[in-house]
């Protein structure tokens, strides 16, 4: 079988050539650092177990994930590979998988296991049911 | 994008200081390599492999800022078949790890061969003991008026095709332009032309020769190739030159020697290559067409060597990678002293055109040169097939395979190694199937090259197997064999199987249903049933090693649980791919597409009116009639999905799922003067019965009213053809997507009801037994049509009843997801936008 692209492949597929501009107003690549200011972005209950949701933390778009083991993680919202919506990705204890081309990023350090630039991680914590992301 | 390919994340190059370089106590010799292309990097690899890291402090200069990448794969990158990240051979990190200093992005200007110092463009000087020139080639740009701007730059819109930067620039331009002219009808030109055409450009090729690929093909072969290329929709102009590029601000077109003008907004120059010899010239080394080297690859300075395309050996220049590998090996033997007598005697070259749909492989000569040469030609111009071999003294000295390259592995070996040829020469070109094995991999000498693109020998594969990698995929990953043009995959498989003595391990996980659970599908289903596992987390907890979740396994498991439990499965939204979470297909900008059900492709004025209203209300950027006979609303914001479904009031067409998709139909006996059966009604009935059923991969069906096949039933997962007298043929395993395959005739039955029953049994058998993501076009040939028939036609009453019941369970579990989740979201924020939060996407509106 020689499928060249797939709407839900098992492994990262080749990205589409960069025809046109990704319509998202975000550039590819890792996000730059911030000043380290904490922001309340929403409630923990806004993020269902195992899923991710996007928020704005002081003007920065972030994706917050609540894993099934209860741990919280936050990343830049747009995939460093080609601007995909990371909050729509799938997760496990080790990685976040972007929905567009299935590149995976490690929670531990943001590194991509399949050769794309790393994703930026932000500290996130729960305070009295609120989600606090530091950007 | 200007990212450094194979670079470190921040794009900086690595500066590694060899051991105690700084205080001068490094006693190693200094080896400097100029050129970080395929030859330069390969020399370094070969030197390191021979323990040269102890002998040499190595510095590599590369004009390109990138790591070392596989240049031959640029054609695939341009075609969009490979991502640029996947063609990196040695990243900056690799050099750092090996203790090699990489001066990426630094051009060398000249060498003082007396003082033994390298002068680089950044003003630095570097001393060497041994120096290797591997400066490669650049695109040859034929003279043409108007080609350059006043600043001596190529006119905007004009491109060479040599580097990743060229390729990126072309990809960017291809997205914005419509017409391209490619100068040059050789390998490179044709690959570029096809790739650009794949991006939707109208492409014309201008070739100065009287036939295409004239370096490799004879005129007859060239003529056949021209037909095949034109059949792809590429216009070919032969025996003419481009004399002028029409400007002035950017390229607007070209003028041919005969005065004709062609409009174009991209001009790609692929008219040949020229060795890069400036450094050698300025350094006073002997240069003719290339840098002149002897059999030890030495220039006229005893400590300066040249390899790769910049080198001229025995009067020959090479433009292919196989000679590069051979030269690198010889040079590494010499430099490290592993074999001080090593010599290079030239290479015999073979090439393959990497253009999907046009198979060309050539090697050696293409016609007889001596009276005693044997010459065998099979030419079938109408089929686009032209095969020939030239045999001299019982040895193969040339072969041309056009349109049919099945024999390429065997011929390549015979050509490279001089292996004995069959007495019946025709067997060289066609399989006269008497079952006799053609060439024993056992007899191949160890050093024979199996993969030319990546220079992998039989021995290297055998060693990999001996070292414990006994799967074909594992060996390919470890050695990179088969990862270039791909033409050697069969041979790689044979070698690995032979080396493993028949004891090839299936790639450990190849038999697993999903990567995260070490069980094949039947065992997994049994465990799910026995242990009553109803949710994906329960499956991980019970069956995954260490109970660990695996993100990439979730989607397949969700599908399987629904197969096993029907409505009684416990749904977990995070275990679904985004498409299944929001019942729409995610698009490149994070928006979604909405395809309402339109059974059998039949619609009504009211339905069309509703779709039109909804499209206006939600400002849908594009409305498109799909290849599946329905209407697609593209570029819909996630948060608009529920409202849109409510306004549409139509069920989901499942255009996003690994599930039953559409049933295409033709108008059939109701209207068509040839119709032999009511294909439209049968299609609607099939779609109603199977709607939304999840399966290992998509299922697409079609029903046609006669064998004219207007709705393409022969190439569907299930295709139904009315053949008259109330009879219907049922085909399975057809495909016309990434693979094209005519379905196999499963049976001819005599009523629509019988079609429904048979299709149902086949679908259920497929659902229960196919691997995750295995379409029927792979499944049916894998298990064999006979086996499929034995179950779905001739199975026992119990087997058939079980199939019918299994399918019915899923049919009963069907609910329209749009109606369901539209009314009450499955999880909080199910339809919240994920990106961008500020600006909304702009999908180009046509
Ligand atoms: C919309 C449509 C193209 C069109 O504008 O006409 C389409 C669009 C896509 N196709 Fe298709 N295919 C469409 C008809 C086809 C057809 C023709 C047909 O159905 O008769 C085929 C060939 C038949 C077949 O399925 O084999 C087809 C073969 C593919 C393939 C190759 C599958 C294969 O195994 O060969 C893929 C990739 C995959 O599934 O891995 C694919 C994947 C896709 C995806 C889902 C790619 C993706 O990852 O997002 C495209 C979604 C675009 C979007 O954002 O909505 N599409 N695609 C067609 C929708 C039909 C429908 O009404 O449901
Ligand atoms: C699109 C494309 C498709 C191809 N397809 C095939 C194929 O299918 N099969 C096949 O066998 N071959 C193919 N080739 C040819 C193959 O890529 C070349 O034969 C091979 O790359 C030659 O290696 P090289 O190291 O001699 O030259 P290159 O790979 O070109 O490397 C030379 C390097 O030296 C650098 N350099 C030059 N001058 C200096 C300087 N003064 N200072 C520092 N650095 C310098 C250059 O920047 C370049 O990176 C293809 C080539 C292209 C462009
Ligand atoms: S670009 Fe998308 S819609 Fe077009 S053929 Fe490829 S997968 Fe199908
Ligand atoms: S955008 Fe391609 S993997 Fe994320």
Short mmCIF file of N, CA and C in Angstrom, two decimals, chain B residues 508-647:
data_model
loop_
_atom_site.label_atom_id
_atom_site.label_comp_id
_atom_site.label_asym_id
_atom_site.label_seq_id
_atom_site.Cartn_x
_atom_site.Cartn_y
_atom_site.Cartn_z
N UNK B 508 8.36 -6.58 15.35
CA UNK B 508 7.76 -6.98 16.62
C UNK B 508 6.30 -6.58 16.72
N UNK B 509 6.05 -5.31 16.40
CA UNK B 509 4.69 -4.83 16.61
C UNK B 509 3.82 -4.96 15.36
N UNK B 510 4.39 -5.52 14.27
CA UNK B 510 3.63 -5.51 13.02
C UNK B 510 2.32 -6.27 13.14
N UNK B 511 2.28 -7.27 14.01
CA UNK B 511 1.06 -8.07 14.08
C UNK B 511 0.08 -7.48 15.10
N UNK B 512 0.54 -6.50 15.88
CA UNK B 512 -0.38 -5.94 16.87
C UNK B 512 -1.43 -5.08 16.17
N UNK B 513 -2.57 -5.03 16.81
CA UNK B 513 -3.65 -4.23 16.23
C UNK B 513 -3.33 -2.75 16.38
N UNK B 514 -2.87 -2.35 17.56
CA UNK B 514 -2.40 -0.96 17.75
C UNK B 514 -1.04 -1.03 18.45
N UNK B 515 -0.22 0.01 18.28
CA UNK B 515 1.15 -0.07 18.81
C UNK B 515 1.24 -0.22 20.33
N UNK B 516 0.24 0.26 21.06
CA UNK B 516 0.38 0.30 22.52
C UNK B 516 -0.04 -0.97 23.26
N UNK B 517 -0.62 -1.92 22.55
CA UNK B 517 -1.09 -3.15 23.21
C UNK B 517 -0.52 -4.35 22.45
N UNK B 518 0.31 -5.14 23.10
CA UNK B 518 1.00 -6.21 22.37
C UNK B 518 0.12 -7.41 22.06
N UNK B 519 -0.94 -7.19 21.34
CA UNK B 519 -1.83 -8.30 20.98
C UNK B 519 -2.32 -8.12 19.55
N UNK B 520 -2.46 -9.23 18.85
CA UNK B 520 -3.05 -9.17 17.52
C UNK B 520 -4.56 -9.03 17.69
N UNK B 521 -5.22 -8.67 16.60
CA UNK B 521 -6.65 -8.35 16.70
C UNK B 521 -7.50 -9.47 17.31
N UNK B 522 -7.36 -10.74 16.86
CA UNK B 522 -8.24 -11.76 17.43
C UNK B 522 -8.04 -11.92 18.94
N UNK B 523 -6.77 -11.92 19.39
CA UNK B 523 -6.50 -12.07 20.82
C UNK B 523 -7.02 -10.86 21.61
N UNK B 524 -6.86 -9.70 20.99
CA UNK B 524 -7.32 -8.48 21.65
C UNK B 524 -8.84 -8.51 21.82
N UNK B 525 -9.53 -8.93 20.75
CA UNK B 525 -11.00 -9.00 20.85
C UNK B 525 -11.40 -10.00 21.94
N UNK B 526 -10.69 -11.13 21.95
CA UNK B 526 -11.02 -12.15 22.95
C UNK B 526 -10.82 -11.59 24.36
N UNK B 527 -9.71 -10.90 24.58
CA UNK B 527 -9.43 -10.36 25.91
C UNK B 527 -10.48 -9.32 26.29
N UNK B 528 -10.86 -8.50 25.33
CA UNK B 528 -11.87 -7.47 25.62
C UNK B 528 -13.19 -8.12 26.04
N UNK B 529 -13.54 -9.19 25.32
CA UNK B 529 -14.79 -9.89 25.66
C UNK B 529 -14.67 -10.56 27.02
N UNK B 530 -13.58 -11.35 27.20
CA UNK B 530 -13.43 -12.13 28.43
C UNK B 530 -13.43 -11.23 29.66
N UNK B 531 -12.66 -10.12 29.53
CA UNK B 531 -12.52 -9.29 30.73
C UNK B 531 -13.55 -8.16 30.77
N UNK B 532 -14.48 -8.21 29.82
CA UNK B 532 -15.56 -7.22 29.81
C UNK B 532 -15.03 -5.79 29.84
N UNK B 533 -14.05 -5.50 28.97
CA UNK B 533 -13.46 -4.18 28.94
C UNK B 533 -14.29 -3.30 28.01
N UNK B 534 -14.88 -2.27 28.57
CA UNK B 534 -15.81 -1.49 27.76
C UNK B 534 -15.34 -0.08 27.44
N UNK B 535 -14.24 0.34 28.03
CA UNK B 535 -13.73 1.67 27.70
C UNK B 535 -12.26 1.57 27.34
N UNK B 536 -11.78 2.58 26.65
CA UNK B 536 -10.38 2.56 26.23
C UNK B 536 -9.47 2.59 27.45
N UNK B 537 -9.81 3.37 28.49
CA UNK B 537 -8.93 3.34 29.66
C UNK B 537 -8.92 1.97 30.32
N UNK B 538 -10.06 1.28 30.30
CA UNK B 538 -10.08 -0.06 30.89
C UNK B 538 -9.16 -0.99 30.10
N UNK B 539 -9.13 -0.83 28.77
CA UNK B 539 -8.26 -1.68 27.95
C UNK B 539 -6.81 -1.42 28.30
N UNK B 540 -6.43 -0.15 28.39
CA UNK B 540 -5.03 0.15 28.74
C UNK B 540 -4.70 -0.43 30.10
N UNK B 541 -5.57 -0.19 31.06
CA UNK B 541 -5.28 -0.64 32.42
C UNK B 541 -5.07 -2.14 32.46
N UNK B 542 -5.89 -2.87 31.69
CA UNK B 542 -5.82 -4.32 31.78
C UNK B 542 -4.77 -4.93 30.87
N UNK B 543 -4.54 -4.34 29.71
CA UNK B 543 -3.76 -5.06 28.71
C UNK B 543 -2.46 -4.39 28.28
N UNK B 544 -2.28 -3.10 28.57
CA UNK B 544 -1.05 -2.44 28.12
C UNK B 544 0.08 -2.76 29.08
N UNK B 545 1.32 -2.86 28.58
CA UNK B 545 2.45 -3.10 29.47
C UNK B 545 2.51 -1.97 30.50
N UNK B 546 2.53 -2.32 31.76
CA UNK B 546 2.58 -1.32 32.83
C UNK B 546 1.31 -0.49 32.91
N UNK B 547 0.26 -0.94 32.21
CA UNK B 547 -1.00 -0.21 32.25
C UNK B 547 -0.90 1.17 31.61
N UNK B 548 0.13 1.36 30.79
CA UNK B 548 0.36 2.71 30.26
C UNK B 548 -0.48 3.03 29.04
N UNK B 549 -1.03 4.21 29.05
CA UNK B 549 -1.79 4.69 27.90
C UNK B 549 -0.86 4.95 26.74
N UNK B 550 -1.38 4.91 25.52
CA UNK B 550 -0.59 5.29 24.36
C UNK B 550 -1.50 6.10 23.44
N UNK B 551 -1.12 7.36 23.24
CA UNK B 551 -2.01 8.27 22.51
C UNK B 551 -2.35 7.74 21.12
N UNK B 552 -1.36 7.17 20.44
CA UNK B 552 -1.60 6.78 19.05
C UNK B 552 -2.46 5.52 18.93
N UNK B 553 -2.69 4.84 20.07
CA UNK B 553 -3.50 3.62 19.99
C UNK B 553 -4.97 3.88 20.26
N UNK B 554 -5.27 5.07 20.77
CA UNK B 554 -6.62 5.30 21.27
C UNK B 554 -7.71 5.19 20.21
N UNK B 555 -7.41 5.79 19.04
CA UNK B 555 -8.45 5.83 18.02
C UNK B 555 -8.82 4.42 17.54
N UNK B 556 -7.81 3.59 17.35
CA UNK B 556 -8.06 2.22 16.91
C UNK B 556 -8.84 1.43 17.96
N UNK B 557 -8.52 1.68 19.21
CA UNK B 557 -9.23 0.96 20.27
C UNK B 557 -10.69 1.39 20.36
N UNK B 558 -10.93 2.68 20.22
CA UNK B 558 -12.32 3.15 20.24
C UNK B 558 -13.13 2.43 19.17
N UNK B 559 -12.55 2.36 17.98
CA UNK B 559 -13.25 1.70 16.87
C UNK B 559 -13.54 0.25 17.21
N UNK B 560 -12.55 -0.42 17.80
CA UNK B 560 -12.71 -1.84 18.10
C UNK B 560 -13.78 -2.06 19.18
N UNK B 561 -13.79 -1.20 20.19
CA UNK B 561 -14.78 -1.36 21.26
C UNK B 561 -16.19 -1.20 20.72
N UNK B 562 -16.33 -0.29 19.77
CA UNK B 562 -17.67 -0.11 19.20
C UNK B 562 -18.07 -1.31 18.37
N UNK B 563 -17.08 -1.95 17.74
CA UNK B 563 -17.38 -3.15 16.97
C UNK B 563 -17.85 -4.25 17.93
N UNK B 564 -17.11 -4.39 19.04
CA UNK B 564 -17.40 -5.48 19.96
C UNK B 564 -18.69 -5.23 20.74
N UNK B 565 -18.85 -4.03 21.27
CA UNK B 565 -19.95 -3.78 22.20
C UNK B 565 -21.13 -3.04 21.61
N UNK B 566 -21.01 -2.51 20.39
CA UNK B 566 -22.12 -1.73 19.86
C UNK B 566 -22.48 -0.61 20.82
N UNK B 567 -23.76 -0.47 21.11
CA UNK B 567 -24.21 0.65 21.96
C UNK B 567 -23.71 0.50 23.40
N UNK B 568 -23.29 -0.70 23.78
CA UNK B 568 -22.89 -0.93 25.17
C UNK B 568 -21.43 -0.55 25.44
N UNK B 569 -20.82 0.15 24.52
CA UNK B 569 -19.44 0.56 24.78
C UNK B 569 -19.46 1.87 25.55
N UNK B 570 -18.45 2.05 26.38
CA UNK B 570 -18.43 3.21 27.26
C UNK B 570 -17.58 4.28 26.60
N UNK B 571 -18.20 5.34 26.19
CA UNK B 571 -17.43 6.27 25.39
C UNK B 571 -16.61 7.24 26.22
N UNK B 572 -15.41 7.53 25.72
CA UNK B 572 -14.50 8.47 26.35
C UNK B 572 -14.02 9.40 25.25
N UNK B 573 -14.35 10.65 25.38
CA UNK B 573 -14.06 11.54 24.27
C UNK B 573 -12.57 11.70 23.98
N UNK B 574 -11.74 11.65 25.04
CA UNK B 574 -10.31 11.85 24.79
C UNK B 574 -9.72 10.67 24.04
N UNK B 575 -10.43 9.56 23.94
CA UNK B 575 -9.91 8.41 23.21
C UNK B 575 -10.23 8.51 21.72
N UNK B 576 -10.89 9.60 21.35
CA UNK B 576 -11.25 9.74 19.93
C UNK B 576 -10.34 10.75 19.25
N UNK B 577 -10.12 10.54 17.99
CA UNK B 577 -9.42 11.53 17.18
C UNK B 577 -10.34 12.75 17.08
N UNK B 578 -9.75 13.92 16.91
CA UNK B 578 -10.55 15.15 16.92
C UNK B 578 -11.75 15.06 15.96
N UNK B 579 -11.54 14.45 14.80
CA UNK B 579 -12.65 14.34 13.84
C UNK B 579 -13.87 13.66 14.47
N UNK B 580 -13.59 12.60 15.23
CA UNK B 580 -14.70 11.86 15.81
C UNK B 580 -15.26 12.55 17.03
N UNK B 581 -14.45 13.46 17.63
CA UNK B 581 -14.96 14.18 18.78
C UNK B 581 -15.96 15.25 18.35
N UNK B 582 -15.73 15.83 17.18
CA UNK B 582 -16.64 16.91 16.75
C UNK B 582 -17.38 16.56 15.45
N UNK B 583 -17.25 15.30 15.02
CA UNK B 583 -18.02 14.81 13.87
C UNK B 583 -17.84 15.67 12.63
N UNK B 584 -16.61 16.04 12.36
CA UNK B 584 -16.28 16.85 11.19
C UNK B 584 -14.80 16.64 10.91
N UNK B 585 -14.38 16.97 9.71
CA UNK B 585 -12.98 16.71 9.36
C UNK B 585 -12.12 17.94 9.57
N UNK B 586 -11.06 17.78 10.37
CA UNK B 586 -10.20 18.93 10.66
C UNK B 586 -9.40 19.30 9.42
N UNK B 587 -9.19 20.61 9.23
CA UNK B 587 -8.49 21.08 8.05
C UNK B 587 -7.21 21.80 8.44
N UNK B 588 -6.45 22.17 7.45
CA UNK B 588 -5.09 22.63 7.71
C UNK B 588 -5.03 23.84 8.62
N UNK B 589 -6.08 24.63 8.69
CA UNK B 589 -6.05 25.82 9.52
C UNK B 589 -6.85 25.64 10.80
N UNK B 590 -7.22 24.39 11.11
CA UNK B 590 -7.96 24.16 12.34
C UNK B 590 -9.46 24.34 12.21
N UNK B 591 -9.95 24.70 11.02
CA UNK B 591 -11.40 24.72 10.80
C UNK B 591 -11.84 23.32 10.38
N UNK B 592 -13.12 23.18 10.11
CA UNK B 592 -13.66 21.85 9.84
C UNK B 592 -14.54 21.86 8.59
N UNK B 593 -14.81 20.67 8.08
CA UNK B 593 -15.72 20.59 6.94
C UNK B 593 -16.98 19.84 7.34
N UNK B 594 -18.05 20.24 6.74
CA UNK B 594 -19.36 19.66 7.05
C UNK B 594 -19.95 19.06 5.77
N UNK B 595 -20.19 17.77 5.80
CA UNK B 595 -20.75 17.09 4.63
C UNK B 595 -22.03 16.38 5.07
N UNK B 596 -23.19 16.95 4.74
CA UNK B 596 -24.44 16.28 5.13
C UNK B 596 -24.65 15.00 4.32
N UNK B 597 -25.37 14.09 4.92
CA UNK B 597 -25.69 12.86 4.21
C UNK B 597 -26.53 13.20 2.97
N UNK B 598 -26.26 12.51 1.89
CA UNK B 598 -27.02 12.72 0.66
C UNK B 598 -27.05 11.35 0.01
N UNK B 599 -27.96 10.52 0.48
CA UNK B 599 -27.92 9.09 0.13
C UNK B 599 -27.92 8.86 -1.37
N UNK B 600 -26.96 8.08 -1.80
CA UNK B 600 -26.88 7.73 -3.22
C UNK B 600 -26.62 8.93 -4.10
N UNK B 601 -26.28 10.05 -3.50
CA UNK B 601 -26.01 11.25 -4.31
C UNK B 601 -27.29 11.93 -4.77
N UNK B 602 -28.40 11.51 -4.20
CA UNK B 602 -29.68 12.09 -4.63
C UNK B 602 -30.09 13.17 -3.65
N UNK B 603 -30.49 14.31 -4.18
CA UNK B 603 -30.88 15.40 -3.28
C UNK B 603 -32.20 15.99 -3.74
N UNK B 604 -32.67 16.99 -3.03
CA UNK B 604 -33.95 17.62 -3.38
C UNK B 604 -33.75 19.12 -3.42
N UNK B 605 -34.71 19.79 -4.03
CA UNK B 605 -34.64 21.25 -4.09
C UNK B 605 -34.63 21.82 -2.68
N UNK B 606 -35.42 21.23 -1.78
CA UNK B 606 -35.51 21.76 -0.42
C UNK B 606 -34.17 21.61 0.30
N UNK B 607 -33.55 20.43 0.10
CA UNK B 607 -32.26 20.20 0.75
C UNK B 607 -31.21 21.20 0.24
N UNK B 608 -31.22 21.41 -1.07
CA UNK B 608 -30.25 22.34 -1.64
C UNK B 608 -30.48 23.76 -1.11
N UNK B 609 -31.74 24.10 -0.96
CA UNK B 609 -32.06 25.44 -0.48
C UNK B 609 -31.56 25.61 0.96
N UNK B 610 -31.79 24.58 1.77
CA UNK B 610 -31.34 24.66 3.16
C UNK B 610 -29.81 24.80 3.21
N UNK B 611 -29.14 23.99 2.41
CA UNK B 611 -27.68 24.05 2.40
C UNK B 611 -27.22 25.46 2.01
N UNK B 612 -27.89 26.01 1.00
CA UNK B 612 -27.51 27.35 0.55
C UNK B 612 -27.71 28.37 1.67
N UNK B 613 -28.83 28.27 2.38
CA UNK B 613 -29.11 29.22 3.47
C UNK B 613 -28.06 29.10 4.57
N UNK B 614 -27.78 27.85 4.93
CA UNK B 614 -26.82 27.62 6.01
C UNK B 614 -25.45 28.15 5.60
N UNK B 615 -25.09 27.92 4.37
CA UNK B 615 -23.77 28.36 3.90
C UNK B 615 -23.67 29.88 4.01
N UNK B 616 -24.77 30.56 3.70
CA UNK B 616 -24.74 32.02 3.80
C UNK B 616 -24.70 32.48 5.25
N UNK B 617 -25.51 31.86 6.04
CA UNK B 617 -25.62 32.28 7.43
C UNK B 617 -24.27 32.14 8.14
N UNK B 618 -23.56 31.05 7.87
CA UNK B 618 -22.29 30.83 8.58
C UNK B 618 -21.08 31.26 7.76
N UNK B 619 -21.32 32.00 6.72
CA UNK B 619 -20.23 32.55 5.91
C UNK B 619 -19.23 31.47 5.50
N UNK B 620 -19.77 30.37 4.98
CA UNK B 620 -18.90 29.26 4.59
C UNK B 620 -18.00 29.69 3.43
N UNK B 621 -16.69 29.60 3.60
CA UNK B 621 -15.79 30.11 2.57
C UNK B 621 -15.85 29.33 1.24
N UNK B 622 -16.12 28.04 1.33
CA UNK B 622 -16.22 27.30 0.06
C UNK B 622 -17.28 26.21 0.15
N UNK B 623 -18.09 26.14 -0.91
CA UNK B 623 -19.07 25.07 -1.05
C UNK B 623 -18.59 24.24 -2.22
N UNK B 624 -18.48 22.94 -2.02
CA UNK B 624 -17.89 22.15 -3.10
C UNK B 624 -18.63 20.84 -3.29
N UNK B 625 -18.84 20.49 -4.55
CA UNK B 625 -19.38 19.17 -4.86
C UNK B 625 -18.23 18.19 -4.74
N UNK B 626 -18.40 17.16 -3.94
CA UNK B 626 -17.28 16.26 -3.67
C UNK B 626 -17.18 15.15 -4.71
N UNK B 627 -16.07 14.45 -4.63
CA UNK B 627 -15.90 13.26 -5.47
C UNK B 627 -16.81 12.13 -5.02
N UNK B 628 -17.45 12.29 -3.87
CA UNK B 628 -18.32 11.24 -3.34
C UNK B 628 -19.79 11.56 -3.54
N UNK B 629 -20.09 12.42 -4.48
CA UNK B 629 -21.46 12.75 -4.84
C UNK B 629 -22.25 13.41 -3.72
N UNK B 630 -21.65 14.35 -3.04
CA UNK B 630 -22.44 15.16 -2.11
C UNK B 630 -21.80 16.54 -1.99
N UNK B 631 -22.26 17.31 -1.03
CA UNK B 631 -21.83 18.69 -0.97
C UNK B 631 -21.05 18.93 0.31
N UNK B 632 -19.91 19.57 0.15
CA UNK B 632 -19.01 19.83 1.27
C UNK B 632 -19.03 21.32 1.59
N UNK B 633 -19.25 21.64 2.84
CA UNK B 633 -19.14 23.02 3.31
C UNK B 633 -17.82 23.11 4.03
N UNK B 634 -16.86 23.83 3.43
CA UNK B 634 -15.51 23.82 3.97
C UNK B 634 -15.18 25.09 4.73
N UNK B 635 -14.27 24.95 5.68
CA UNK B 635 -13.79 26.12 6.42
C UNK B 635 -14.75 26.57 7.50
N UNK B 636 -15.43 25.62 8.14
CA UNK B 636 -16.40 25.97 9.17
C UNK B 636 -15.71 26.05 10.53
N UNK B 637 -16.03 27.08 11.31
CA UNK B 637 -15.44 27.22 12.64
C UNK B 637 -16.02 26.15 13.56
N UNK B 638 -15.16 25.66 14.42
CA UNK B 638 -15.59 24.59 15.32
C UNK B 638 -16.83 25.00 16.11
N UNK B 639 -16.82 26.24 16.62
CA UNK B 639 -17.92 26.66 17.49
C UNK B 639 -19.23 26.81 16.73
N UNK B 640 -19.16 26.87 15.39
CA UNK B 640 -20.39 26.98 14.61
C UNK B 640 -21.02 25.62 14.29
N UNK B 641 -20.28 24.54 14.56
CA UNK B 641 -20.76 23.23 14.11
C UNK B 641 -22.15 22.89 14.63
N UNK B 642 -22.38 22.97 15.96
CA UNK B 642 -23.71 22.54 16.44
C UNK B 642 -24.85 23.37 15.83
N UNK B 643 -24.63 24.67 15.74
CA UNK B 643 -25.68 25.51 15.18
C UNK B 643 -25.96 25.16 13.73
N UNK B 644 -24.91 24.89 13.04
CA UNK B 644 -25.05 24.56 11.64
C UNK B 644 -25.83 23.26 11.44
N UNK B 645 -25.47 22.26 12.26
CA UNK B 645 -26.19 20.99 12.14
C UNK B 645 -27.66 21.19 12.43
N UNK B 646 -27.95 21.98 13.46
CA UNK B 646 -29.35 22.20 13.81
C UNK B 646 -30.08 22.86 12.65
N UNK B 647 -29.46 23.86 12.05
CA UNK B 647 -30.10 24.55 10.94
C UNK B 647 -30.26 23.65 9.71
#
